[in-house]
Amino acid sequence: MRLHPLPLRRIALACALFALPSCLPDTDGNSSGSAGAGAGQATTYGNEDLEGTWVLKVNWDDPDLDSQSPTLLVFGVSNLGGPPPLVEWSDDMGNSFMDRVLASDVDLAMDGEFVFWAHYFVPETDLLGTFLLVGRMTAGKLRLLGRGNDHGASGDPEGVTNAWNEDFSWSLEFF
């Protein structure tokens, strides 16, 4: 018995129209589905996704704070899945801040949760601070977004002085 080609074409067209939305990119520009093996798997992340140069943009919550130009964070090679080292932090003119950084750490969890902190000192003062970024990496792995805090103070025998605590939103974009 021979099948008529018109009903088969209608079935194929209906299947294609049904499958099309799962192949279209979502708002992050990533495929929300695909045909074949691995369909529907979530994006996984690792510290190796941070290796390279990132442009950090900070938007202070306090409108009285001076707006700062973007800075560059450079993360080195992640050893055995461990945290990648911060190898450079500089402004857009190439001036390095690494001589101010006392310690730092970065981590990107498998679900995209991102945490970065750096303890630093303010040159020519006795002020110490901590710069904290917490957020998420987008599914495209080229951008991170979140909230941050810059806080610190100096201490003397009389107690804490010159304290600050400033919140901000931030973005990191792969350079």
XYZ file of N, CA and C in Angstrom:
525
model
N 0.844 -1.173 0.000
C 0.000 0.000 0.000
C 0.894 1.243 0.000
N 0.593 2.163 -0.838
C 1.380 3.381 -0.964
C 0.714 4.497 -0.158
N 1.574 5.233 0.668
C 1.060 6.356 1.459
C 1.117 7.622 0.624
N 0.153 8.451 0.825
C 0.116 9.728 0.114
C 1.114 10.689 0.778
N 1.988 11.379 0.007
C 3.030 12.231 0.577
C 2.494 13.472 1.294
N 1.328 13.972 0.967
C 0.821 15.190 1.585
C 0.599 15.025 3.086
N -0.032 13.962 3.600
C -0.176 13.825 5.048
C 1.181 13.693 5.747
N 2.155 13.030 5.120
C 3.477 12.910 5.739
C 4.140 14.275 5.845
N 3.984 15.110 4.827
C 4.553 16.456 4.876
C 3.902 17.283 5.984
N 2.605 17.136 6.159
C 1.907 17.870 7.223
C 2.394 17.420 8.595
N 2.607 16.133 8.760
C 3.115 15.611 10.035
C 4.525 16.126 10.285
N 5.379 16.100 9.249
C 6.755 16.583 9.406
C 6.764 18.074 9.737
N 5.906 18.866 9.079
C 5.832 20.297 9.349
C 5.361 20.552 10.780
N 4.376 19.818 11.237
C 3.879 19.974 12.605
C 4.965 19.635 13.618
N 5.738 18.567 13.371
C 6.840 18.189 14.270
C 7.914 19.273 14.295
N 8.233 19.828 13.137
C 9.251 20.874 13.062
C 8.805 22.125 13.808
N 7.551 22.531 13.649
C 7.038 23.701 14.341
C 6.988 23.482 15.848
N 6.711 22.275 16.280
C 6.686 21.953 17.701
C 8.092 22.012 18.294
N 9.089 21.535 17.564
C 10.466 21.478 18.064
C 11.192 22.813 17.962
N 10.769 23.717 17.093
C 11.462 24.980 16.861
C 11.669 25.816 18.125
N 10.680 26.038 18.983
C 10.914 26.882 20.157
C 12.018 26.357 21.077
N 12.223 25.075 21.147
C 13.268 24.541 22.024
C 14.663 24.758 21.455
N 14.767 25.174 20.216
C 16.084 25.436 19.611
C 16.406 26.915 19.524
N 15.445 27.779 19.874
C 15.683 29.207 19.825
C 16.470 29.646 21.045
N 17.309 30.693 20.904
C 18.088 31.166 22.055
C 17.194 31.838 23.082
N 17.614 31.725 24.381
C 16.895 32.408 25.436
C 17.453 33.819 25.567
N 17.088 34.553 26.628
C 17.504 35.939 26.781
C 19.003 36.096 26.970
N 19.711 35.059 27.396
C 21.166 35.135 27.540
C 21.871 34.748 26.255
N 21.103 34.430 25.215
C 21.715 34.056 23.956
C 22.162 32.613 23.919
N 21.581 31.771 24.749
C 21.956 30.372 24.802
C 20.809 29.516 24.328
N 21.128 28.393 23.758
C 20.088 27.487 23.310
C 19.402 26.886 24.514
N 18.062 26.934 24.511
C 17.330 26.379 25.641
C 17.024 24.907 25.440
N 17.479 24.347 24.367
C 17.284 22.930 24.115
C 17.951 22.564 22.812
N 18.118 21.283 22.596
C 18.725 20.852 21.348
C 18.324 19.418 21.089
N 18.491 19.026 19.860
C 18.171 17.654 19.505
C 19.389 16.783 19.750
N 19.160 15.523 19.997
C 20.274 14.598 20.156
C 20.669 14.406 21.599
N 21.826 13.762 21.784
C 22.310 13.439 23.118
C 22.581 14.710 23.901
N 22.265 14.684 25.181
C 22.525 15.810 26.060
C 21.435 16.857 26.042
N 20.341 16.626 25.348
C 19.276 17.615 25.285
C 18.743 17.896 26.674
N 18.531 19.176 26.967
C 17.949 19.575 28.235
C 18.934 19.654 29.388
N 20.225 19.407 29.157
C 21.183 19.490 30.240
C 21.440 20.948 30.587
N 21.606 21.229 31.884
C 21.890 22.579 32.335
C 23.366 22.904 32.106
N 23.650 24.193 31.966
C 25.033 24.638 31.830
C 25.754 24.411 33.148
N 26.941 23.858 33.091
C 27.761 23.719 34.292
C 28.964 24.640 34.173
N 29.463 25.061 35.312
C 30.538 26.035 35.383
C 31.679 25.463 36.212
N 32.847 26.045 36.026
C 34.002 25.669 36.824
C 34.981 26.820 36.872
N 35.911 26.761 37.819
C 36.877 27.841 37.971
C 37.669 28.112 36.699
N 37.827 27.096 35.847
C 38.555 27.307 34.594
C 37.828 28.295 33.674
N 36.516 28.499 33.874
C 35.755 29.465 33.081
C 36.133 30.907 33.409
N 36.863 31.117 34.503
C 37.268 32.469 34.905
C 38.620 32.882 34.344
N 39.382 31.943 33.822
C 40.730 32.237 33.356
C 40.700 33.288 32.259
N 41.548 34.292 32.386
C 41.638 35.341 31.382
C 41.374 36.717 31.964
N 41.125 37.668 31.091
C 40.940 39.068 31.474
C 39.452 39.426 31.476
N 39.018 40.100 32.538
C 37.626 40.511 32.717
C 37.574 42.012 32.987
N 36.568 42.683 32.449
C 36.356 44.114 32.680
C 35.325 44.259 33.798
N 35.745 44.897 34.905
C 34.872 45.106 36.060
C 34.287 46.516 36.015
N 32.950 46.594 36.051
C 32.247 47.875 36.114
C 31.444 47.899 37.407
N 31.605 48.973 38.184
C 30.936 49.123 39.475
C 29.967 50.294 39.402
N 28.749 50.092 39.916
C 27.751 51.157 40.030
C 27.400 51.302 41.511
N 27.952 52.340 42.142
C 27.754 52.561 43.576
C 26.302 52.881 43.888
N 25.779 52.355 44.995
C 24.420 52.673 45.436
C 24.317 54.117 45.917
N 25.394 54.649 46.480
C 25.425 56.011 46.987
C 25.747 56.963 45.831
N 24.797 57.830 45.431
C 25.042 58.720 44.285
C 26.136 59.756 44.558
N 26.513 59.955 45.824
C 27.553 60.933 46.154
C 28.958 60.403 45.899
N 29.102 59.088 45.703
C 30.422 58.528 45.433
C 30.816 58.793 43.990
N 32.094 59.053 43.813
C 32.604 59.291 42.466
C 32.472 58.029 41.629
N 32.089 58.233 40.392
C 32.031 57.111 39.456
C 33.459 56.757 39.055
N 33.766 55.483 39.023
C 35.109 55.047 38.672
C 35.097 54.400 37.301
N 36.214 54.549 36.611
C 36.363 53.896 35.313
C 36.441 52.388 35.524
N 36.084 51.618 34.506
C 36.209 50.156 34.629
C 37.656 49.760 34.917
N 37.810 48.677 35.653
C 39.130 48.118 35.915
C 39.210 46.735 35.280
N 40.425 46.217 35.151
C 40.645 44.895 34.560
C 41.115 43.925 35.628
N 40.446 42.783 35.716
C 40.864 41.680 36.579
C 41.390 40.581 35.672
N 42.565 40.060 35.973
C 43.138 38.974 35.192
C 43.323 37.777 36.124
N 42.651 36.674 35.786
C 42.771 35.437 36.555
C 43.653 34.464 35.793
N 44.564 33.818 36.516
C 45.488 32.874 35.907
C 44.869 31.506 35.722
N 45.705 30.534 35.390
C 45.268 29.166 35.128
C 44.881 28.492 36.438
N 43.723 27.854 36.438
C 43.211 27.119 37.586
C 43.888 25.754 37.654
N 44.561 25.458 38.753
C 45.243 24.173 38.918
C 44.301 23.129 39.504
N 44.114 22.041 38.766
C 43.287 20.915 39.212
C 41.904 21.338 39.681
N 41.299 22.284 38.990
C 39.950 22.730 39.317
C 39.883 23.680 40.488
N 41.019 24.004 41.084
C 41.051 24.923 42.218
C 40.820 26.359 41.781
N 40.797 27.265 42.746
C 40.572 28.667 42.410
C 41.694 29.227 41.546
N 41.359 29.968 40.498
C 42.409 30.594 39.695
C 42.994 31.783 40.466
N 44.282 31.992 40.377
C 44.871 33.126 41.097
C 44.568 34.452 40.405
N 44.460 35.490 41.210
C 44.370 36.844 40.670
C 45.793 37.261 40.334
N 46.098 37.430 39.048
C 47.464 37.767 38.651
C 47.631 39.244 38.324
N 46.523 39.951 38.089
C 46.618 41.383 37.816
C 45.277 42.044 38.070
N 45.340 43.271 38.584
C 44.166 44.128 38.744
C 44.661 45.529 38.425
N 44.156 46.103 37.354
C 44.661 47.398 36.908
C 43.531 48.292 36.419
N 43.835 49.584 36.323
C 42.843 50.512 35.784
C 42.960 50.562 34.261
N 42.115 51.377 33.638
C 42.104 51.440 32.178
C 43.354 52.093 31.591
N 44.195 52.690 32.437
C 45.453 53.287 31.986
C 46.634 52.325 32.179
N 46.367 51.132 32.706
C 47.421 50.146 32.913
C 48.117 50.219 34.256
N 47.638 51.100 35.169
C 48.219 51.201 36.503
C 47.757 50.023 37.356
N 48.691 49.272 37.907
C 48.378 48.070 38.679
C 48.016 48.407 40.129
N 47.059 47.653 40.671
C 46.680 47.751 42.076
C 47.230 46.571 42.884
N 47.978 45.692 42.244
C 48.412 44.459 42.904
C 49.295 44.715 44.126
N 50.001 45.836 44.157
C 50.822 46.130 45.336
C 49.965 46.505 46.541
N 48.661 46.742 46.330
C 47.732 47.056 47.422
C 47.008 45.813 47.938
N 46.949 44.758 47.127
C 46.193 43.556 47.482
C 47.015 42.712 48.453
N 46.444 42.466 49.633
C 47.104 41.643 50.639
C 46.781 40.165 50.452
N 45.549 39.858 50.082
C 45.103 38.485 49.840
C 43.837 38.547 49.005
N 43.597 37.491 48.238
C 42.375 37.442 47.430
C 41.981 35.989 47.203
N 40.723 35.794 46.823
C 40.226 34.459 46.502
C 39.044 34.612 45.561
N 38.870 33.636 44.693
C 37.767 33.634 43.743
C 37.246 32.210 43.623
N 35.943 32.069 43.394
C 35.367 30.746 43.222
C 34.132 30.846 42.336
N 34.006 29.883 41.438
C 32.829 29.769 40.582
C 32.278 28.364 40.760
N 31.113 28.254 41.384
C 30.491 26.954 41.649
C 29.883 26.379 40.372
N 29.606 25.081 40.383
C 29.053 24.398 39.212
C 27.725 24.985 38.755
N 26.964 25.608 39.688
C 25.673 26.202 39.320
C 25.791 27.658 38.870
N 27.021 28.190 38.793
C 27.234 29.547 38.310
C 27.372 30.594 39.398
N 27.234 30.196 40.679
C 27.407 31.143 41.781
C 28.865 31.580 41.833
N 29.087 32.886 41.932
C 30.425 33.479 41.872
C 30.700 34.275 43.142
N 31.906 34.097 43.706
C 32.339 34.873 44.864
C 33.789 35.282 44.650
N 34.069 36.570 44.849
C 35.436 37.092 44.785
C 35.614 38.064 45.937
N 36.726 37.947 46.646
C 37.055 38.937 47.665
C 38.534 39.265 47.584
N 38.854 40.480 48.004
C 40.248 40.920 48.076
C 40.413 41.807 49.300
N 41.379 41.467 50.148
C 41.766 42.340 51.244
C 42.845 43.270 50.691
N 42.733 44.547 50.978
C 43.682 45.502 50.424
C 43.989 46.598 51.443
N 45.049 47.334 51.195
C 45.335 48.504 52.011
C 45.340 49.741 51.126
N 44.972 50.858 51.748
C 44.952 52.132 51.044
C 46.342 52.744 51.197
N 47.045 52.989 50.085
C 48.414 53.513 50.161
C 48.508 54.816 50.968
N 49.614 54.961 51.655
C 49.931 56.150 52.429
C 48.965 56.383 53.583
N 48.267 55.328 54.021
C 47.385 55.405 55.184
C 47.541 54.109 55.973
N 46.832 54.032 57.090
C 46.781 52.779 57.838
C 45.425 52.089 57.645
N 44.730 52.447 56.564
C 43.401 51.902 56.296
C 43.486 50.551 55.590
N 42.672 49.607 56.057
C 42.553 48.280 55.444
C 41.119 48.085 55.002
N 40.937 47.413 53.870
C 39.590 47.195 53.358
C 39.401 45.809 52.787
N 38.154 45.476 52.554
C 37.790 44.227 51.893
C 36.794 44.554 50.790
N 37.104 44.105 49.600
C 36.270 44.299 48.430
C 35.624 42.956 48.116
N 34.304 42.889 48.064
C 33.578 41.629 47.903
C 32.628 41.713 46.714
N 32.663 40.691 45.851
C 31.728 40.541 44.741
C 31.013 39.209 44.898
N 29.691 39.204 44.810
C 28.894 37.981 44.865
C 27.853 38.076 43.760
N 27.741 37.029 42.949
C 26.769 37.063 41.863
C 26.697 35.756 41.117
N 26.301 35.840 39.854
C 26.125 34.656 39.005
C 26.736 34.896 37.637
N 27.221 33.811 37.061
C 27.697 33.848 35.683
C 26.516 33.537 34.771
N 26.415 34.260 33.667
C 25.355 33.983 32.705
C 25.657 32.672 31.982
N 24.655 32.098 31.388
C 24.813 30.802 30.727
C 25.793 30.867 29.567
N 26.009 32.058 28.995
C 26.968 32.209 27.912
C 28.414 32.221 28.376
N 28.630 32.288 29.676
C 29.945 32.266 30.322
C 30.829 33.448 29.949
N 30.253 34.529 29.462
C 31.030 35.701 29.092
C 30.720 36.903 29.970
N 29.816 36.732 30.952
C 29.404 37.855 31.791
C 28.988 37.351 33.158
N 29.336 38.132 34.171
C 28.906 37.883 35.540
C 28.217 39.137 36.046
N 27.173 38.960 36.850
C 26.416 40.084 37.390
C 26.156 39.838 38.866
N 26.141 40.913 39.661
C 25.828 40.713 41.064
C 25.885 41.980 41.883
N 25.996 41.749 43.197
C 26.079 42.821 44.186
C 27.429 42.737 44.869
N 27.869 43.856 45.397
C 29.161 43.883 46.054
C 29.176 44.826 47.230
N 30.305 44.798 47.943
C 30.489 45.643 49.101
C 31.971 45.968 49.232
N 32.242 47.185 49.610
C 33.601 47.629 49.907
C 33.545 48.182 51.319
N 34.253 47.527 52.234
C 34.226 48.008 53.607
C 35.613 47.909 54.222
N 35.791 48.682 55.248
C 37.067 48.669 55.923
C 37.151 49.749 56.966
N 38.324 49.863 57.574
C 38.563 50.845 58.628
C 40.013 50.767 59.044
N 40.383 51.680 59.895
C 41.684 51.596 60.544
C 41.430 51.463 62.037
N 42.357 50.844 62.714
C 42.204 50.664 64.153
C 43.331 51.332 64.898
N 43.033 51.805 66.073
C 44.059 52.345 66.956
C 43.657 51.979 68.386
N 44.477 52.297 69.367
C 44.129 51.929 70.747
C 42.810 52.515 71.226
N 42.362 53.579 70.604
C 41.096 54.215 70.986
C 39.887 53.558 70.333
N 40.098 52.692 69.359
C 38.996 52.033 68.673
C 39.078 52.193 67.164
N 38.025 51.783 66.482
C 37.981 51.819 65.016
C 37.756 53.246 64.545
N 38.515 53.656 63.537
C 38.352 54.995 62.966
C 38.287 54.892 61.444
N 37.814 55.949 60.834
C 37.746 56.048 59.374
C 37.018 54.868 58.731
N 35.958 54.392 59.336
C 35.236 53.228 58.813
C 34.381 53.620 57.611
N 34.244 52.676 56.677
C 33.346 52.857 55.546
C 32.692 51.523 55.224
N 31.535 51.583 54.593
C 30.776 50.393 54.213
C 29.874 50.799 53.055
N 30.290 50.499 51.833
C 29.575 50.951 50.640
C 29.120 49.763 49.791
N 27.847 49.764 49.413
C 27.276 48.711 48.572
C 27.224 49.168 47.114
N 27.213 48.199 46.209
C 27.172 48.520 44.784
C 26.677 47.321 43.989
N 26.254 47.583 42.756
C 25.989 46.511 41.789
C 27.194 46.487 40.854
N 27.425 45.365 40.204
C 28.617 45.237 39.364
C 28.364 44.283 38.210
N 29.242 44.378 37.224
C 29.267 43.415 36.123
C 30.721 43.121 35.796
N 30.973 41.904 35.395
C 32.274 41.477 34.891
C 32.032 40.912 33.503
N 32.725 41.436 32.522
C 32.557 40.953 31.155
C 33.897 40.458 30.629
N 33.872 39.301 29.990
C 35.104 38.726 29.457
C 35.667 39.631 28.379
N 36.955 39.898 28.450
C 37.627 40.863 27.572
C 38.140 40.170 26.333
